[in-house]
Amino acid sequence: MTMQKITAQAIRAMKGRQKVAALTAYDYPSAKLLDEAGVPLILVGDSLGMVVLGYPDTTHVTMADMEHHVRAAARAQPKGLLAADLPYRSYETAAAAVQNSRKLIEAGAAAVKAEGGRSILEQVTAITRAGIPFIGHLGMLPQHVLEEGGYKRKGKTPAERESLVADASALAEAGAFAIVLELVQAEVAAEITTRVPVPSIGIGSGTGCDGQILVTHDLIGMFPWFTPKFVKPRVQCAEEIKSAVTAWMQSL
Ligand code: KIV
């Protein structure tokens, strides 16, 4: 019997019917576990730069890193849609955006995500015209952390609110099938949710979104050196690992 894979259209159609649960995975076992738990949208996020590769931020992540981790996650052959981040500076032109999106698809992703709204519209349009399913990412944009001097919440002023709503509408019009809203004021995220026809997937943006995404390491307490304020880990994996290792050493 062939397994029915979850498509970008199926994720889009969840709007108004079912909350979209999304989590990150960067390798075979994590993608397989999330899939066995029934996660419909699995992202090989460039957050791997911090939680797996030990960099201070995502600006160090390369296409080679992304392709390597997408290949590993794709070997799990998840039923859930496997999406991948276009890393820092990999989509500066429409041609580069399409070429690098194709590389991620060849590595096993079924969709790509990039950060920005109207400023990258040419790239988004080129990606969707090439037939590659695309997820938008608005609000706090981690790849811009150095220019912005930190991870800053967005949508606090009327100008930021208007700009976010316009960016979200432009992305949906350009063919994005979902839009991640990161650290957006809850009321602005809720407004975007009612105004765009595709699912909004929030992270630190309140409960009024069509879905939620988290970095799995934050959810399971696997990166205890930093946990975002909006995440309550459901399990403390780092502590469990240390206890198991200590108990084993004491048993020698
Ligand atoms: O890189 C990432 O993991 C992300 C999500 C947390 C939205 O972009």
GROMACS .gro file of C-alpha atoms and ligand atoms in nm:
model
  260
    1MET     CA    1   0.000   0.000   0.000
    2THR     CA    2   0.143   0.342  -0.090
    3MET     CA    3   0.152   0.609   0.181
    4GLN     CA    4  -0.030   0.933   0.100
    5LYS     CA    5   0.221   1.216   0.149
    6ILE     CA    6   0.097   1.546   0.288
    7THR     CA    7   0.123   1.807   0.015
    8ALA     CA    8   0.157   2.185   0.024
    9GLN     CA    9  -0.204   2.207  -0.099
   10ALA     CA   10  -0.315   1.991   0.193
   11ILE     CA   11  -0.137   2.221   0.442
   12ARG     CA   12  -0.297   2.524   0.275
   13ALA     CA   13  -0.639   2.359   0.297
   14MET     CA   14  -0.601   2.317   0.675
   15LYS     CA   15  -0.677   2.690   0.717
   16GLY     CA   16  -0.997   2.733   0.914
   17ARG     CA   17  -1.035   2.355   0.961
   18GLN     CA   18  -0.744   2.225   1.162
   19LYS     CA   19  -0.448   2.382   1.346
   20VAL     CA   20  -0.120   2.331   1.161
   21ALA     CA   21   0.143   2.177   1.391
   22ALA     CA   22   0.497   2.226   1.266
   23LEU     CA   23   0.832   2.135   1.421
   24THR     CA   24   1.195   2.134   1.313
   25ALA     CA   25   1.404   1.826   1.238
   26TYR     CA   26   1.762   1.820   1.117
   27ASP     CA   27   1.837   1.449   1.081
   28TYR     CA   28   1.695   1.100   1.018
   29PRO     CA   29   1.586   1.004   1.374
   30SER     CA   30   1.423   1.338   1.456
   31ALA     CA   31   1.234   1.350   1.124
   32LYS     CA   32   1.123   0.989   1.175
   33LEU     CA   33   1.008   1.049   1.534
   34LEU     CA   34   0.813   1.363   1.441
   35ASP     CA   35   0.656   1.176   1.152
   36GLU     CA   36   0.559   0.884   1.372
   37ALA     CA   37   0.396   1.138   1.607
   38GLY     CA   38   0.192   1.265   1.310
   39VAL     CA   39   0.348   1.611   1.261
   40PRO     CA   40   0.214   1.731   0.924
   41LEU     CA   41   0.483   1.993   0.854
   42ILE     CA   42   0.848   1.922   0.933
   43LEU     CA   43   1.103   2.197   0.876
   44VAL     CA   44   1.474   2.153   0.829
   45GLY     CA   45   1.527   2.502   0.969
   46ASP     CA   46   1.845   2.702   0.952
   47SER     CA   47   1.807   2.714   1.332
   48LEU     CA   48   2.027   2.405   1.293
   49GLY     CA   49   2.310   2.660   1.290
   50MET     CA   50   2.260   2.719   1.662
   51VAL     CA   51   2.102   2.402   1.802
   52VAL     CA   52   2.308   2.150   1.605
   53LEU     CA   53   2.617   2.319   1.463
   54GLY     CA   54   2.700   2.546   1.759
   55TYR     CA   55   2.709   2.880   1.573
   56PRO     CA   56   2.592   3.198   1.748
   57ASP     CA   57   2.321   3.266   1.485
   58THR     CA   58   2.184   3.147   1.151
   59THR     CA   59   2.404   3.370   0.934
   60HIS     CA   60   2.678   3.103   0.935
   61VAL     CA   61   2.461   2.831   0.779
   62THR     CA   62   2.553   2.745   0.419
   63MET     CA   63   2.373   2.572   0.133
   64ALA     CA   64   2.609   2.275   0.185
   65ASP     CA   65   2.495   2.252   0.552
   66MET     CA   66   2.129   2.269   0.450
   67GLU     CA   67   2.163   2.010   0.173
   68HIS     CA   68   2.346   1.770   0.408
   69HIS     CA   69   2.076   1.795   0.679
   70VAL     CA   70   1.786   1.787   0.430
   71ARG     CA   71   1.927   1.463   0.286
   72ALA     CA   72   1.946   1.311   0.635
   73ALA     CA   73   1.590   1.414   0.729
   74ALA     CA   74   1.455   1.305   0.389
   75ARG     CA   75   1.590   0.952   0.444
   76ALA     CA   76   1.314   0.917   0.706
   77GLN     CA   77   1.070   0.943   0.411
   78PRO     CA   78   0.815   1.130   0.622
   79LYS     CA   79   0.450   1.138   0.534
   80GLY     CA   80   0.454   1.495   0.667
   81LEU     CA   81   0.563   1.769   0.429
   82LEU     CA   82   0.940   1.820   0.457
   83ALA     CA   83   1.029   2.187   0.409
   84ALA     CA   84   1.375   2.344   0.415
   85ASP     CA   85   1.511   2.690   0.481
   86LEU     CA   86   1.698   2.877   0.213
   87PRO     CA   87   1.999   2.991   0.418
   88TYR     CA   88   2.154   3.337   0.456
   89ARG     CA   89   2.241   3.507   0.127
   90SER     CA   90   2.128   3.208  -0.082
   91TYR     CA   91   1.838   3.399  -0.240
   92GLU     CA   92   1.975   3.743  -0.318
   93THR     CA   93   1.849   3.729  -0.678
   94ALA     CA   94   1.557   3.549  -0.842
   95ALA     CA   95   1.800   3.321  -1.032
   96ALA     CA   96   1.990   3.227  -0.713
   97ALA     CA   97   1.663   3.170  -0.528
   98VAL     CA   98   1.540   2.924  -0.791
   99GLN     CA   99   1.876   2.751  -0.831
  100ASN     CA  100   1.920   2.700  -0.455
  101SER     CA  101   1.555   2.601  -0.403
  102ARG     CA  102   1.605   2.332  -0.669
  103LYS     CA  103   1.913   2.205  -0.481
  104LEU     CA  104   1.707   2.169  -0.160
  105ILE     CA  105   1.431   1.989  -0.353
  106GLU     CA  106   1.690   1.757  -0.509
  107ALA     CA  107   1.820   1.688  -0.157
  108GLY     CA  108   1.470   1.570  -0.060
  109ALA     CA  109   1.271   1.875   0.053
  110ALA     CA  110   0.916   1.917  -0.076
  111ALA     CA  111   0.901   2.293  -0.009
  112VAL     CA  112   1.132   2.582   0.076
  113LYS     CA  113   1.108   2.878   0.314
  114ALA     CA  114   1.279   3.217   0.298
  115GLU     CA  115   1.271   3.526   0.519
  116GLY     CA  116   1.115   3.852   0.403
  117GLY     CA  117   0.808   4.000   0.239
  118ARG     CA  118   0.787   4.254  -0.042
  119SER     CA  119   1.167   4.293  -0.035
  120ILE     CA  120   1.206   3.938  -0.175
  121LEU     CA  121   0.889   3.925  -0.384
  122GLU     CA  122   1.075   3.883  -0.712
  123GLN     CA  123   1.252   3.578  -0.565
  124VAL     CA  124   0.927   3.433  -0.423
  125THR     CA  125   0.749   3.477  -0.755
  126ALA     CA  126   1.037   3.307  -0.938
  127ILE     CA  127   1.032   3.014  -0.692
  128THR     CA  128   0.657   2.957  -0.715
  129ARG     CA  129   0.662   3.000  -1.098
  130ALA     CA  130   0.927   2.727  -1.104
  131GLY     CA  131   0.665   2.504  -0.939
  132ILE     CA  132   0.840   2.490  -0.601
  133PRO     CA  133   0.605   2.514  -0.299
  134PHE     CA  134   0.703   2.816  -0.086
  135ILE     CA  135   0.653   2.914   0.279
  136GLY     CA  136   0.694   3.281   0.377
  137HIS     CA  137   0.856   3.402   0.699
  138LEU     CA  138   0.773   3.746   0.844
  139GLY     CA  139   0.821   3.934   1.169
  140MET     CA  140   1.152   3.890   1.343
  141LEU     CA  141   1.386   3.758   1.076
  142PRO     CA  142   1.676   3.566   1.235
  143GLN     CA  143   1.894   3.603   0.924
  144HIS     CA  144   1.884   3.983   0.984
  145VAL     CA  145   1.994   3.961   1.349
  146LEU     CA  146   2.328   4.130   1.291
  147GLU     CA  147   2.183   4.434   1.105
  148GLU     CA  148   1.902   4.464   1.360
  149GLY     CA  149   2.128   4.423   1.664
  150GLY     CA  150   1.917   4.149   1.826
  151TYR     CA  151   1.596   3.948   1.807
  152LYS     CA  152   1.326   4.215   1.820
  153ARG     CA  153   0.950   4.168   1.842
  154LYS     CA  154   0.764   4.315   1.539
  155GLY     CA  155   0.427   4.485   1.491
  156LYS     CA  156   0.450   4.721   1.786
  157THR     CA  157   0.389   5.041   1.586
  158PRO     CA  158   0.109   5.118   1.335
  159ALA     CA  159   0.372   5.144   1.059
  160GLU     CA  160   0.512   4.798   1.142
  161ARG     CA  161   0.160   4.656   1.160
  162GLU     CA  162   0.069   4.794   0.815
  163SER     CA  163   0.394   4.675   0.668
  164LEU     CA  164   0.348   4.321   0.805
  165VAL     CA  165  -0.009   4.299   0.674
  166ALA     CA  166   0.105   4.423   0.330
  167ASP     CA  167   0.398   4.178   0.328
  168ALA     CA  168   0.173   3.885   0.422
  169SER     CA  169  -0.082   3.971   0.151
  170ALA     CA  170   0.195   4.009  -0.108
  171LEU     CA  171   0.346   3.670  -0.016
  172ALA     CA  172   0.008   3.496  -0.038
  173GLU     CA  173  -0.056   3.661  -0.375
  174ALA     CA  174   0.287   3.549  -0.498
  175GLY     CA  175   0.187   3.190  -0.421
  176ALA     CA  176   0.315   3.118  -0.067
  177PHE     CA  177   0.108   2.828   0.072
  178ALA     CA  178   0.175   2.924   0.438
  179ILE     CA  179   0.343   3.207   0.625
  180VAL     CA  180   0.550   3.178   0.943
  181LEU     CA  181   0.503   3.475   1.177
  182GLU     CA  182   0.793   3.498   1.421
  183LEU     CA  183   0.778   3.722   1.731
  184VAL     CA  184   0.489   3.928   1.593
  185GLN     CA  185   0.258   4.112   1.834
  186ALA     CA  186  -0.032   3.874   1.903
  187GLU     CA  187  -0.304   4.114   1.782
  188VAL     CA  188  -0.117   4.181   1.456
  189ALA     CA  189  -0.060   3.808   1.399
  190ALA     CA  190  -0.434   3.751   1.457
  191GLU     CA  191  -0.519   4.029   1.209
  192ILE     CA  192  -0.289   3.878   0.945
  193THR     CA  193  -0.454   3.541   1.010
  194THR     CA  194  -0.797   3.682   0.926
  195ARG     CA  195  -0.671   3.879   0.625
  196VAL     CA  196  -0.464   3.624   0.433
  197PRO     CA  197  -0.607   3.315   0.261
  198VAL     CA  198  -0.319   3.085   0.362
  199PRO     CA  199  -0.233   2.947   0.707
  200SER     CA  200  -0.033   3.170   0.939
  201ILE     CA  201   0.206   2.962   1.147
  202GLY     CA  202   0.312   3.147   1.459
  203ILE     CA  203   0.620   3.124   1.674
  204GLY     CA  204   0.608   3.351   1.977
  205SER     CA  205   0.319   3.537   1.809
  206GLY     CA  206   0.022   3.443   2.029
  207THR     CA  207  -0.253   3.189   1.991
  208GLY     CA  208  -0.449   3.360   1.713
  209CYS     CA  209  -0.256   3.197   1.428
  210ASP     CA  210  -0.370   2.906   1.212
  211GLY     CA  211  -0.085   2.694   1.341
  212GLN     CA  212   0.228   2.695   1.553
  213ILE     CA  213   0.590   2.605   1.485
  214LEU     CA  214   0.869   2.546   1.736
  215VAL     CA  215   1.231   2.449   1.726
  216THR     CA  216   1.207   2.088   1.849
  217HIS     CA  217   1.516   2.128   2.068
  218ASP     CA  218   1.329   2.403   2.261
  219LEU     CA  219   1.016   2.188   2.300
  220ILE     CA  220   1.207   1.889   2.435
  221GLY     CA  221   1.468   2.071   2.647
  222MET     CA  222   1.753   1.957   2.427
  223PHE     CA  223   1.932   2.295   2.412
  224PRO     CA  224   1.920   2.399   2.780
  225TRP     CA  225   2.166   2.686   2.742
  226PHE     CA  226   1.896   2.902   2.585
  227THR     CA  227   1.519   2.858   2.577
  228PRO     CA  228   1.299   3.131   2.425
  229LYS     CA  229   1.059   3.289   2.678
  230PHE     CA  230   0.750   3.173   2.486
  231VAL     CA  231   0.841   2.801   2.501
  232LYS     CA  232   0.758   2.568   2.788
  233PRO     CA  233   0.964   2.253   2.731
  234ARG     CA  234   0.746   1.939   2.760
  235VAL     CA  235   1.041   1.721   2.863
  236GLN     CA  236   1.398   1.792   2.981
  237CYS     CA  237   1.597   1.573   2.742
  238ALA     CA  238   1.932   1.732   2.827
  239GLU     CA  239   1.883   1.652   3.195
  240GLU     CA  240   1.769   1.296   3.112
  241ILE     CA  241   2.081   1.243   2.901
  242LYS     CA  242   2.310   1.372   3.175
  243SER     CA  243   2.139   1.150   3.439
  244ALA     CA  244   2.162   0.842   3.215
  245VAL     CA  245   2.530   0.908   3.141
  246THR     CA  246   2.611   0.971   3.510
  247ALA     CA  247   2.425   0.656   3.618
  248TRP     CA  248   2.607   0.451   3.354
  249MET     CA  249   2.948   0.588   3.459
  250GLN     CA  250   2.873   0.512   3.823
  251SER     CA  251   2.776   0.156   3.726
  252LEU     CA  252   3.119   0.078   3.571
  253KIV     O1  253   1.498   2.801   1.137
  253KIV     C1  254   1.394   2.768   1.194
  253KIV     O2  255   1.391   2.670   1.269
  253KIV     C2  256   1.275   2.848   1.168
  253KIV     C3  257   1.152   2.823   1.250
  253KIV     C4  258   1.168   2.817   1.392
  253KIV     C5  259   1.040   2.909   1.211
  253KIV     O3  260   1.276   2.928   1.082
   0.00000   0.00000   0.00000
